[in-house]
Amino acid sequence: MEQTNHDFSIPQRQPSVAIGIILIKFFRMTIKAIWPILVSLIIGRRAGSTFNDIILYVVIGFAAYNLIGSILTYFRFYYYVKDNAIVLDKGVLRKTRTNIPFERIQTINFSQNLLHRLFNVVSVEIDSAGANKSEISIDALSKDEAIALREYIMAEKEHLISESGTEEEKEISADRSPSELLLHLTPSDLLKVGVSQNHLRSMGIIFAFVFTTMNELTNDIGDFVSDQFTQFESFAEHNTLFAFVASAILVTIISFLFSLGNSLLKYYDLKLWMSKNGLKLVRGLLNREEVTINRNKVQMVSWSTNPIRKLFKMYTLQIAQASSSEVNAHKSKINVPGSYKEQLAKVINMVFPSEYLGTEVKHSISPVIKFRIVLFYGILPSLVALSAWFLIEDAAFYFLLVLPLSFFLGQTYHKKRSYEINEELIRSNGGIVGTENVLTQIHKIQAVKVKQSWYQRRKRLATIKLYTAAGEMSIPYITISEALQLENFVLYRVQTDKREWM
């Protein structure tokens, strides 16, 4: 086994630069938590409020207390390796010891913010199956030491697997084929990703931030907005079409720039490597992240597209591994916002048995769903609008436009919503504007639930939910007999399959 110059059996602290990183982390969390109070204090001090002075002293005292506690935490933080496990000792008044056996370690991920990169250190997070969050988190290690620690742990883990692991684990562990650079997002790819992002969501984030901030600064935001935009409102009343077009253009530009900037910061220089062991993703401009996923722990692979992304022949790819809670779910997934068909096919072929791919039998859902969509998204809103004629007058007729739109949505949803299944795999298909696909292996399903609403009971329909350690798959509006048959088949395959699910 390859030797390392680092002796991890000796308890050791983080490098001294970790003090600064811990303090910055503390200040960022503190300011994020109390900034509304600070704004109120600034406004209150202008009014000469004695009570606000008292609150300010309390906040300063609380910050100082936590500041001292953070420094002491650094000096009481040790990590080391003992008996084929990594051990973490920490705590000032209440000491804790975390011990993770090597064979339970799921991933070892690195991340770097600007300060980490300045001092050539990384933040290390070690996750194990069944943890609600990263069980061991080290704020700063030198990059060389972090890499050496990961290589040492993974080498020891492979040795343990070679002695007592399953045949599949031994085969994967023994593989030494070099990693293949599967995907690298170029600047032109990032531009395509930014253009095809969900701009409405971006706009919602911007408006939420602006109005939340304004609400903290003034108690009467309505009067503030009215005073600032009185002239614009008067102009808009007489130039409705111009105001609408101008607003639409402004919203589009702002949301596009926000999406483009967010894509650049989050996905800059994104690289995805693939080997027989699994996948590794590196991304980020200011905060550099490195996430790894082991092949045998992958639970679900999903891919989606929208009309703009479809023009670029790109897909949003997500690979999810076992995670025991929603808190840790985002750290157990690899998200690639811009992959191409051949790259998607390589990932699917790596994760799932190639002999079963493409042999799934397709099943459609009940056409009843079309009427439900028309009813709830077309007929009912139109009736409500028309009943409020005396309030909105001629504008009520505009709501009738949702009727043909709801027919289109119902037809499109029913056409795209289906599931495909064979002896090994089950795939869910859906979408309205775009397409969404989710694929998983049947033997990795942990639970099955058949649900019926009162309407579904009348129509002898049901919705079936399939739960894995990485999330759930839902198949709505199939006949109750089909749902029960699917439930029995899945449970039978799960109980008779002797392979490990992760």
PDB file of N, CA, C and O in Angstrom, residues 39-63:
ATOM      1  N   VAL A  39     -29.995  46.953  11.527  1.00  0.00           N
ATOM      2  CA  VAL A  39     -30.656  48.042  10.795  1.00  0.00           C
ATOM      3  C   VAL A  39     -31.588  48.807  11.728  1.00  0.00           C
ATOM      4  O   VAL A  39     -31.626  50.050  11.733  1.00  0.00           O
ATOM      5  N   SER A  40     -32.351  48.073  12.540  1.00  0.00           N
ATOM      6  CA  SER A  40     -33.268  48.720  13.489  1.00  0.00           C
ATOM      7  C   SER A  40     -32.502  49.557  14.506  1.00  0.00           C
ATOM      8  O   SER A  40     -32.934  50.649  14.897  1.00  0.00           O
ATOM      9  N   LEU A  41     -31.337  49.045  14.933  1.00  0.00           N
ATOM     10  CA  LEU A  41     -30.535  49.775  15.910  1.00  0.00           C
ATOM     11  C   LEU A  41     -30.024  51.089  15.318  1.00  0.00           C
ATOM     12  O   LEU A  41     -30.020  52.126  15.984  1.00  0.00           O
ATOM     13  N   ILE A  42     -29.593  51.047  14.050  1.00  0.00           N
ATOM     14  CA  ILE A  42     -29.086  52.262  13.406  1.00  0.00           C
ATOM     15  C   ILE A  42     -30.190  53.315  13.317  1.00  0.00           C
ATOM     16  O   ILE A  42     -29.978  54.492  13.622  1.00  0.00           O
ATOM     17  N   ILE A  43     -31.369  52.870  12.906  1.00  0.00           N
ATOM     18  CA  ILE A  43     -32.500  53.792  12.808  1.00  0.00           C
ATOM     19  C   ILE A  43     -32.903  54.290  14.190  1.00  0.00           C
ATOM     20  O   ILE A  43     -33.188  55.477  14.393  1.00  0.00           O
ATOM     21  N   GLY A  44     -32.911  53.367  15.171  1.00  0.00           N
ATOM     22  CA  GLY A  44     -33.300  53.741  16.524  1.00  0.00           C
ATOM     23  C   GLY A  44     -32.340  54.718  17.170  1.00  0.00           C
ATOM     24  O   GLY A  44     -32.741  55.624  17.900  1.00  0.00           O
ATOM     25  N   ARG A  45     -31.034  54.581  16.905  1.00  0.00           N
ATOM     26  CA  ARG A  45     -30.048  55.482  17.503  1.00  0.00           C
ATOM     27  C   ARG A  45     -30.214  56.908  16.975  1.00  0.00           C
ATOM     28  O   ARG A  45     -29.950  57.881  17.672  1.00  0.00           O
ATOM     29  N   ARG A  46     -30.674  57.034  15.729  1.00  0.00           N
ATOM     30  CA  ARG A  46     -30.938  58.363  15.197  1.00  0.00           C
ATOM     31  C   ARG A  46     -32.060  59.045  15.977  1.00  0.00           C
ATOM     32  O   ARG A  46     -32.106  60.258  16.106  1.00  0.00           O
ATOM     33  N   ALA A  47     -32.974  58.214  16.476  1.00  0.00           N
ATOM     34  CA  ALA A  47     -34.096  58.763  17.253  1.00  0.00           C
ATOM     35  C   ALA A  47     -33.733  58.916  18.727  1.00  0.00           C
ATOM     36  O   ALA A  47     -34.535  59.385  19.516  1.00  0.00           O
ATOM     37  N   GLY A  48     -32.516  58.472  19.109  1.00  0.00           N
ATOM     38  CA  GLY A  48     -32.070  58.618  20.486  1.00  0.00           C
ATOM     39  C   GLY A  48     -32.716  57.658  21.452  1.00  0.00           C
ATOM     40  O   GLY A  48     -32.949  58.008  22.597  1.00  0.00           O
ATOM     41  N   SER A  49     -33.007  56.449  21.037  1.00  0.00           N
ATOM     42  CA  SER A  49     -33.681  55.480  21.893  1.00  0.00           C
ATOM     43  C   SER A  49     -32.700  54.821  22.853  1.00  0.00           C
ATOM     44  O   SER A  49     -31.700  54.226  22.439  1.00  0.00           O
ATOM     45  N   THR A  50     -32.946  54.941  24.160  1.00  0.00           N
ATOM     46  CA  THR A  50     -32.105  54.305  25.169  1.00  0.00           C
ATOM     47  C   THR A  50     -32.264  52.791  25.137  1.00  0.00           C
ATOM     48  O   THR A  50     -31.295  52.049  25.325  1.00  0.00           O
ATOM     49  N   PHE A  51     -33.458  52.340  24.894  1.00  0.00           N
ATOM     50  CA  PHE A  51     -33.717  50.890  24.838  1.00  0.00           C
ATOM     51  C   PHE A  51     -32.887  50.231  23.740  1.00  0.00           C
ATOM     52  O   PHE A  51     -32.342  49.151  23.920  1.00  0.00           O
ATOM     53  N   ASN A  52     -32.761  50.910  22.615  1.00  0.00           N
ATOM     54  CA  ASN A  52     -31.957  50.373  21.523  1.00  0.00           C
ATOM     55  C   ASN A  52     -30.481  50.321  21.887  1.00  0.00           C
ATOM     56  O   ASN A  52     -29.749  49.441  21.418  1.00  0.00           O
ATOM     57  N   ASP A  53     -30.019  51.262  22.716  1.00  0.00           N
ATOM     58  CA  ASP A  53     -28.636  51.202  23.197  1.00  0.00           C
ATOM     59  C   ASP A  53     -28.419  49.943  24.028  1.00  0.00           C
ATOM     60  O   ASP A  53     -27.380  49.290  23.928  1.00  0.00           O
ATOM     61  N   ILE A  54     -29.398  49.619  24.847  1.00  0.00           N
ATOM     62  CA  ILE A  54     -29.285  48.419  25.682  1.00  0.00           C
ATOM     63  C   ILE A  54     -29.226  47.171  24.799  1.00  0.00           C
ATOM     64  O   ILE A  54     -28.406  46.272  25.023  1.00  0.00           O
ATOM     65  N   ILE A  55     -30.092  47.131  23.783  1.00  0.00           N
ATOM     66  CA  ILE A  55     -30.083  45.985  22.861  1.00  0.00           C
ATOM     67  C   ILE A  55     -28.734  45.875  22.162  1.00  0.00           C
ATOM     68  O   ILE A  55     -28.183  44.791  21.986  1.00  0.00           O
ATOM     69  N   LEU A  56     -28.161  47.023  21.772  1.00  0.00           N
ATOM     70  CA  LEU A  56     -26.867  47.031  21.100  1.00  0.00           C
ATOM     71  C   LEU A  56     -25.788  46.415  21.993  1.00  0.00           C
ATOM     72  O   LEU A  56     -24.968  45.618  21.532  1.00  0.00           O
ATOM     73  N   TYR A  57     -25.795  46.768  23.279  1.00  0.00           N
ATOM     74  CA  TYR A  57     -24.803  46.227  24.205  1.00  0.00           C
ATOM     75  C   TYR A  57     -24.984  44.709  24.356  1.00  0.00           C
ATOM     76  O   TYR A  57     -24.000  43.958  24.462  1.00  0.00           O
ATOM     77  N   VAL A  58     -26.232  44.280  24.375  1.00  0.00           N
ATOM     78  CA  VAL A  58     -26.496  42.842  24.480  1.00  0.00           C
ATOM     79  C   VAL A  58     -25.957  42.112  23.254  1.00  0.00           C
ATOM     80  O   VAL A  58     -25.330  41.047  23.367  1.00  0.00           O
ATOM     81  N   VAL A  59     -26.198  42.694  22.071  1.00  0.00           N
ATOM     82  CA  VAL A  59     -25.709  42.082  20.829  1.00  0.00           C
ATOM     83  C   VAL A  59     -24.188  42.019  20.828  1.00  0.00           C
ATOM     84  O   VAL A  59     -23.589  40.994  20.466  1.00  0.00           O
ATOM     85  N   ILE A  60     -23.528  43.106  21.246  1.00  0.00           N
ATOM     86  CA  ILE A  60     -22.066  43.126  21.286  1.00  0.00           C
ATOM     87  C   ILE A  60     -21.542  42.084  22.270  1.00  0.00           C
ATOM     88  O   ILE A  60     -20.576  41.359  21.981  1.00  0.00           O
ATOM     89  N   GLY A  61     -22.185  42.005  23.427  1.00  0.00           N
ATOM     90  CA  GLY A  61     -21.769  41.008  24.412  1.00  0.00           C
ATOM     91  C   GLY A  61     -21.949  39.587  23.903  1.00  0.00           C
ATOM     92  O   GLY A  61     -21.078  38.725  24.097  1.00  0.00           O
ATOM     93  N   PHE A  62     -23.076  39.358  23.250  1.00  0.00           N
ATOM     94  CA  PHE A  62     -23.337  38.029  22.678  1.00  0.00           C
ATOM     95  C   PHE A  62     -22.298  37.681  21.614  1.00  0.00           C
ATOM     96  O   PHE A  62     -21.783  36.564  21.553  1.00  0.00           O
ATOM     97  N   ALA A  63     -21.954  38.675  20.767  1.00  0.00           N
ATOM     98  CA  ALA A  63     -20.954  38.447  19.722  1.00  0.00           C
ATOM     99  C   ALA A  63     -19.590  38.157  20.323  1.00  0.00           C
ATOM    100  O   ALA A  63     -18.864  37.265  19.861  1.00  0.00           O
TER     101      ALA A  63
END
